Coordinates of N, CA and C in Angstrom, one line a residue:
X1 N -37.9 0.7 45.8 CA -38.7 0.6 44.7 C -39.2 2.0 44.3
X2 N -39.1 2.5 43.3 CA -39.8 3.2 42.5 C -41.1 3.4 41.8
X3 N -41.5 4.2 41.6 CA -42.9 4.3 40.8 C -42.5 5.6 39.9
X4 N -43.2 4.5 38.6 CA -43.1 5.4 37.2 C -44.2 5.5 36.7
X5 N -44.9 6.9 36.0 CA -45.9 7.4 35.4 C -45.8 6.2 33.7
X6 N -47.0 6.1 33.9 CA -47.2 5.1 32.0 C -47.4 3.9 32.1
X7 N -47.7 3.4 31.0 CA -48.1 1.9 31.1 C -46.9 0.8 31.1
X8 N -46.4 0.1 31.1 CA -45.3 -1.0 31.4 C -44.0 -0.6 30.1
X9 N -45.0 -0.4 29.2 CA -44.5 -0.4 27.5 C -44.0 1.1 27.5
X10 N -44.4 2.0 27.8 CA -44.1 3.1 28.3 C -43.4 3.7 29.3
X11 N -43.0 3.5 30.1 CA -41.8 3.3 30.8 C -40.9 4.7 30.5
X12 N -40.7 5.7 31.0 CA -39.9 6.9 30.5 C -38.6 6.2 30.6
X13 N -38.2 5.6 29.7 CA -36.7 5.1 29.9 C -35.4 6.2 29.0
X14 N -35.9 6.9 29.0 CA -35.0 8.0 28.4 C -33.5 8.2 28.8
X15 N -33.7 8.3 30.2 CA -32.4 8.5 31.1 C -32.3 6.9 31.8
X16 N -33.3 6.4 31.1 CA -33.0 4.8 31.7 C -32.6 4.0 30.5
X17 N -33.1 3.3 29.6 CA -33.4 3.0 28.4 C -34.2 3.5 27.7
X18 N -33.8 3.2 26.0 CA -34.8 3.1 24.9 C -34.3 2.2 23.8
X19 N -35.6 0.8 24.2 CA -34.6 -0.6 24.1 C -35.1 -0.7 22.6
X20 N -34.5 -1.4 21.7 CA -34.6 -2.1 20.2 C -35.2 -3.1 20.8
X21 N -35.6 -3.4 19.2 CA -36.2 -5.3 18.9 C -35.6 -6.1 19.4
X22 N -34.1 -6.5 20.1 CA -33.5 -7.3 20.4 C -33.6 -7.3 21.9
X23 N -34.4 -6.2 22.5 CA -33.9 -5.8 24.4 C -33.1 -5.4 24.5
X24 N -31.8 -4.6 23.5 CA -30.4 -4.1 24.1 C -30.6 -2.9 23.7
X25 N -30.3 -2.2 25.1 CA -30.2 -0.9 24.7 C -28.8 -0.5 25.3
X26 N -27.8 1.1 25.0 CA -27.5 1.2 25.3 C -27.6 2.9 25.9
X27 N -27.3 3.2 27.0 CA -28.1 4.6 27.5 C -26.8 5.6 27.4
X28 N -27.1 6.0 26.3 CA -25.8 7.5 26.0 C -25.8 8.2 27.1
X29 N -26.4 9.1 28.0 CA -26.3 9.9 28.6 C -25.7 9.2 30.0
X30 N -25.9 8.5 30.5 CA -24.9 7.7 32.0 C -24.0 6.9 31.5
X31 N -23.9 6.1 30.2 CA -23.1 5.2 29.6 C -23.2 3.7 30.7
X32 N -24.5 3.8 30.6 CA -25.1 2.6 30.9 C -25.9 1.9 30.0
X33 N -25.9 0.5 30.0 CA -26.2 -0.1 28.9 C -27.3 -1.6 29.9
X34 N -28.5 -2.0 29.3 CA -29.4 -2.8 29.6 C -29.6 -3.9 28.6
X35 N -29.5 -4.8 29.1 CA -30.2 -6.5 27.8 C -31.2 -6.8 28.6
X36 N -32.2 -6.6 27.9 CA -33.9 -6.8 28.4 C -34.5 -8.4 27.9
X37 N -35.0 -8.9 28.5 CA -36.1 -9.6 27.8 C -37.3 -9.1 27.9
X38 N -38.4 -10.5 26.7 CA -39.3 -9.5 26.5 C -40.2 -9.4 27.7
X39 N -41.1 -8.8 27.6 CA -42.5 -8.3 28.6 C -43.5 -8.9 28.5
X40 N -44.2 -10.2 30.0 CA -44.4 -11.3 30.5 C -45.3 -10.4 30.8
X41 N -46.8 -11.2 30.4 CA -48.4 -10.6 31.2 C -48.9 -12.1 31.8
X42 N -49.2 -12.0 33.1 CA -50.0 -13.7 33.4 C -51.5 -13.4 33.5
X43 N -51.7 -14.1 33.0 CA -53.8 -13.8 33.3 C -54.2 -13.3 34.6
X44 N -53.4 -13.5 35.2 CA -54.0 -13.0 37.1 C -53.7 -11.4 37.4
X45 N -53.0 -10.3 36.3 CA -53.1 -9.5 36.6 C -51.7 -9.1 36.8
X46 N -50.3 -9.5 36.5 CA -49.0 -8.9 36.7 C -48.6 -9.0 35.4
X47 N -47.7 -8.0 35.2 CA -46.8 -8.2 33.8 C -45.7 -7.2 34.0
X48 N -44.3 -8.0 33.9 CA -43.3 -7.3 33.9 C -42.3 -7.5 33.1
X49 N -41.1 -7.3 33.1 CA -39.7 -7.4 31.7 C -38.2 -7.0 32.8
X50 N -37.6 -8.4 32.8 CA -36.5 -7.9 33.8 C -35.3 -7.8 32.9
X51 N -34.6 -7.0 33.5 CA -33.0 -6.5 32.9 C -31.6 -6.7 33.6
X52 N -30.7 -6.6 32.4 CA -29.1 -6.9 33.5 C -29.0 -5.4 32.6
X53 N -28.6 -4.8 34.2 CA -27.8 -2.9 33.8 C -26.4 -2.9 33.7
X54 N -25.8 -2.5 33.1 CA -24.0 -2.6 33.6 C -23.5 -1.0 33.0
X55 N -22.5 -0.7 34.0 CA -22.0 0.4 33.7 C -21.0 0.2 34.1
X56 N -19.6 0.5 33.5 CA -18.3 0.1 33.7 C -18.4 -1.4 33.6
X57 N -17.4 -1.5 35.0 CA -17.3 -2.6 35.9 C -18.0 -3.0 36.4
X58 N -19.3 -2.8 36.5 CA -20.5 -2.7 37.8 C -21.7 -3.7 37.0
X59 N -22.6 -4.5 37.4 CA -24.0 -4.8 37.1 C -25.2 -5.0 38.2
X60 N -26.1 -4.9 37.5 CA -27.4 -4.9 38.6 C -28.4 -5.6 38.0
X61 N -29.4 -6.0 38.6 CA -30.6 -6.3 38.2 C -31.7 -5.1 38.3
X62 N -32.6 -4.8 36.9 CA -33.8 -4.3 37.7 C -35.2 -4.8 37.4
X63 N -36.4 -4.9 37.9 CA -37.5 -5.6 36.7 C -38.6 -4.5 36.7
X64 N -39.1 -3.5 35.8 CA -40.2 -3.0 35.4 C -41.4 -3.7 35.3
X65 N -42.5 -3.2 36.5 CA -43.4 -4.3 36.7 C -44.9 -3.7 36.8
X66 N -46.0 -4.3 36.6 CA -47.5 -3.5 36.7 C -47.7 -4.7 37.5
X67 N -48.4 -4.3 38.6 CA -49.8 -5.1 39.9 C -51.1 -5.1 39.6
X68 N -51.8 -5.3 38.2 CA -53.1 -5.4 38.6 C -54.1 -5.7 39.5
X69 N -53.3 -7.2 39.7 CA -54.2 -8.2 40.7 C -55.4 -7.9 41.7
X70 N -55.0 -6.5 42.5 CA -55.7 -5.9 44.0 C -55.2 -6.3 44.9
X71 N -54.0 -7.3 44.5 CA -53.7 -8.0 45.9 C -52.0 -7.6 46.4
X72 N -51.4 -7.3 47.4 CA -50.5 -7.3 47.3 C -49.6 -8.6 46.9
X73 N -48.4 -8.5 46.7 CA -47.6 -9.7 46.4 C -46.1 -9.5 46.5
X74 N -45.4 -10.5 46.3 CA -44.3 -10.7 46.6 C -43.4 -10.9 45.6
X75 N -42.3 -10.5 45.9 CA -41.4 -10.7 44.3 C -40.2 -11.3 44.4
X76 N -39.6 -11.3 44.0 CA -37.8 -12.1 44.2 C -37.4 -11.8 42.9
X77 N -36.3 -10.7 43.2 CA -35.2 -10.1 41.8 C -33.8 -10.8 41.7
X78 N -33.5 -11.6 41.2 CA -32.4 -12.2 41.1 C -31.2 -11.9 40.1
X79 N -30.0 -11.7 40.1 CA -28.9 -11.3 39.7 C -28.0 -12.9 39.7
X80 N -28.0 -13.4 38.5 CA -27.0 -14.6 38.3 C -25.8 -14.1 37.5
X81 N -24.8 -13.9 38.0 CA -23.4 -14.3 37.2 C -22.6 -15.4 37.1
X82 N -21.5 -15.6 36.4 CA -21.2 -16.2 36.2 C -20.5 -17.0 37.3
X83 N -20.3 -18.7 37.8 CA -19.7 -19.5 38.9 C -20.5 -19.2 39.6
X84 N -21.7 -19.4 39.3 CA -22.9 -19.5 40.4 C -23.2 -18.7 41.2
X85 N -22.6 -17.1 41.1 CA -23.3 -15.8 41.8 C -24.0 -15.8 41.9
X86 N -25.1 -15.0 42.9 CA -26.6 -14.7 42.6 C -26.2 -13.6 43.7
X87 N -27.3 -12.7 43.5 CA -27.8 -11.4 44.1 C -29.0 -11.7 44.1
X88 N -29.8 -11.5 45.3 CA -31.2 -11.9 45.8 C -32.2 -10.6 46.0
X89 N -32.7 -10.3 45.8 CA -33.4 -8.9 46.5 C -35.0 -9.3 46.5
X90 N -35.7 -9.2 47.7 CA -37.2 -9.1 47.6 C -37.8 -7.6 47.3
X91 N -39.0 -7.9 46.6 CA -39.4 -6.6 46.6 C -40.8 -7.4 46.9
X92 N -42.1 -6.2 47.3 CA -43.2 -5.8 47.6 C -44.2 -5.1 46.9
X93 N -44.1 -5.7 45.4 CA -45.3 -5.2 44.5 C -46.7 -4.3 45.2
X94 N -46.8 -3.2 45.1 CA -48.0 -2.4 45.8 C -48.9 -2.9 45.2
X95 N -50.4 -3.3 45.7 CA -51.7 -3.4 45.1 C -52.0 -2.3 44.2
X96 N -51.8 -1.7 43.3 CA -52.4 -0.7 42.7 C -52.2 -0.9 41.1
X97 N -52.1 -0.2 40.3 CA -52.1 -0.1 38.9 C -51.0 0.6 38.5
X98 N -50.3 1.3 39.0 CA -49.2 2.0 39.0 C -47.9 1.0 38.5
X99 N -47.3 1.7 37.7 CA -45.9 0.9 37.4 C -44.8 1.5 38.3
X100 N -43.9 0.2 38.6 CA -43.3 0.0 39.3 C -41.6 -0.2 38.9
X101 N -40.6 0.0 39.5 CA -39.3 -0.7 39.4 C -38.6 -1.3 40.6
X102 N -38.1 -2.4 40.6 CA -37.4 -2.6 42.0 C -36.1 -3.1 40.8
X103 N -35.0 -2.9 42.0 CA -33.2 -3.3 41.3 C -32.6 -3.8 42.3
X104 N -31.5 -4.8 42.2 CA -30.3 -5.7 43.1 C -29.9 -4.4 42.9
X105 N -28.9 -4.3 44.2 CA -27.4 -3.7 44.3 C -26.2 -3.6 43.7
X106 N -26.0 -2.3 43.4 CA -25.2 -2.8 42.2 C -23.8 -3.8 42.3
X107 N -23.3 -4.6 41.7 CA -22.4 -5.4 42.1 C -21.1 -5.2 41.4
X108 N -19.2 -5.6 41.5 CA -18.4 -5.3 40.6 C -18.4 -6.7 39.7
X109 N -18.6 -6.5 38.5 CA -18.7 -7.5 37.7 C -17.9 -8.3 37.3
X110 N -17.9 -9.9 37.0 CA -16.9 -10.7 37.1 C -17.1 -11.5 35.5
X111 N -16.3 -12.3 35.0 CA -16.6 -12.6 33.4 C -16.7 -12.0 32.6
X112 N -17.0 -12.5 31.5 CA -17.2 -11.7 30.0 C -18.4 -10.9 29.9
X113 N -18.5 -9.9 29.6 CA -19.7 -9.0 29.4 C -20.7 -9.8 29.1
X114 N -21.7 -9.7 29.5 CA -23.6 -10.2 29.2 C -23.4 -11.6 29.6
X115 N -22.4 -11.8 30.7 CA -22.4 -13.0 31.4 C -23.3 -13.1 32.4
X116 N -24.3 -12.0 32.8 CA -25.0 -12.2 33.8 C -26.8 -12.2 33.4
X117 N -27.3 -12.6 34.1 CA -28.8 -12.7 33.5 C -29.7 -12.2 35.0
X118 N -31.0 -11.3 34.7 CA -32.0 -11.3 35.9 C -33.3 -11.9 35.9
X119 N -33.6 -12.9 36.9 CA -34.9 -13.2 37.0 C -35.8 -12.6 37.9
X120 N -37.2 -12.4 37.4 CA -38.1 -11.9 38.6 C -38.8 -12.7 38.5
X121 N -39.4 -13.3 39.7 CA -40.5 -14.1 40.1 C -41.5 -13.6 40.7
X122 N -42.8 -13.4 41.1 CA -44.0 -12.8 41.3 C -44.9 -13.6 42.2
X123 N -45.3 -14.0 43.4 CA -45.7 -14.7 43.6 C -47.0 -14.2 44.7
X124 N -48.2 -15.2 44.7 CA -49.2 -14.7 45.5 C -49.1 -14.7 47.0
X125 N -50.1 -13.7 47.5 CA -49.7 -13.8 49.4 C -50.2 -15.0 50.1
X126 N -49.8 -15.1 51.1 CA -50.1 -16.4 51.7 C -48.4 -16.9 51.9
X127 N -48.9 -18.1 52.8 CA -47.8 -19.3 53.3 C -46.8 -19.3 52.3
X128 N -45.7 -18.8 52.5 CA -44.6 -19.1 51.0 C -44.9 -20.8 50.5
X129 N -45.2 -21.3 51.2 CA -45.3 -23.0 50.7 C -46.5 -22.9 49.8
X130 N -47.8 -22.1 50.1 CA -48.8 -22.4 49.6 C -49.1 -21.2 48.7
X131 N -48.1 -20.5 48.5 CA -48.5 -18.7 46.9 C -48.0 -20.0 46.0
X132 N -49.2 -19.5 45.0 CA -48.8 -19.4 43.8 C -47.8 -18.9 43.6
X133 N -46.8 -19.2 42.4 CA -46.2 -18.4 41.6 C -47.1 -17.7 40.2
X134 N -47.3 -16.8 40.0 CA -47.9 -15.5 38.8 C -47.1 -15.8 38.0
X135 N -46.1 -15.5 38.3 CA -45.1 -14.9 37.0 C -43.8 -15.3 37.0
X136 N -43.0 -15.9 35.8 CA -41.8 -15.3 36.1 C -41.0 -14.4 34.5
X137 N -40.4 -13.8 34.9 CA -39.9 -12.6 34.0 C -38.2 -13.0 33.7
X138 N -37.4 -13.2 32.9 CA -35.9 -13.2 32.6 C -35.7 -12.2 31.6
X139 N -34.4 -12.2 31.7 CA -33.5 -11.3 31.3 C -33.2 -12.3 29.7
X140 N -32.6 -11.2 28.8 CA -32.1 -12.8 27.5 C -30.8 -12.2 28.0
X141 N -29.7 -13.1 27.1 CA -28.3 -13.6 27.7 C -27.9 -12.7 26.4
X142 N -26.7 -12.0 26.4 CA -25.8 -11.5 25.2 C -25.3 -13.0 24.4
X143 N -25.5 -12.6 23.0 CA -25.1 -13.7 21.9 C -23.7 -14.4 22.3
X144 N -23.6 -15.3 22.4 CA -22.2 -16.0 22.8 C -21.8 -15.7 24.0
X145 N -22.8 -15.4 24.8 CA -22.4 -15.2 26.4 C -22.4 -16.6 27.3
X146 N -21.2 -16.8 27.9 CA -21.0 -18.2 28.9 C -20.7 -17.9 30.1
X147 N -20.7 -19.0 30.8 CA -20.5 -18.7 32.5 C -19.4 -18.6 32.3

């Protein structure tokens, strides 16, 4: 996980993204390219926007996220492609106000481009049976994208 200076919306995505009205950006300088969805606030104090990255042959998940809460919490980054893939990653949202990024590994990618989607899910501490879930964050799908 990383930590980024600025507010959620702010995000130095310069060498990361700088996404359009639609969530798609594509990043000239690595020739990497991100489809975002939009950016999820839950009353309890989390708000994040997850993404599918691809560069070449390759994709990943990552989700840009704020912790207000005070509490720590739990996350699950998911990477779905196409024939029922998934890439799983937990991450460990810090209690603090600081923005954050966690990312899946990058993977070699399989199907038609923007065949793949990320979910983050957010959930409170305690008994995994008994957290709430906060939040959950997706990715949008590329226009005419199928499994």
């Amino acid at each position: 996980m990383n930590a980024e200076a600025g507010s959620l919306p702010e995000f130095d995505r310069s060498g990361t993204a700088a996404l359009d009205r639609s969530g798609t950006a594509a990043l000239e300088r690595s020739g990497t390219a991100a489809r975002c969805g939009p950016e999820v606030v839950a009353p309890e104090g989390v708000e994040a926007q997850s993404c599918v990255m691809a560069r070449g042959n390759t994709v990943w998940a990552r989700v840009y996220y704020r912790n207000t809460t005070g509490e720590e919490l739990r996350s699950v980054l998911t990477l779905m492609g196409p024939g029922g893939r998934t890439v799983e990653l937990h991450c460990a949202p810090a209690a603090h106000d600081e923005p954050g990024t966690c990312e899946t590994p990058r993977v070699p990618s399989s199907g038609t481009p923007g065949s793949a989607a990320a979910i983050a899910e957010f959930m409170g501490a305690g008994p995994v049976e008994e957290a709430p879930l906060l939040l959950r964050a997706g990715s949008e799908r590329a226009p005419g994208a199928r499994d």
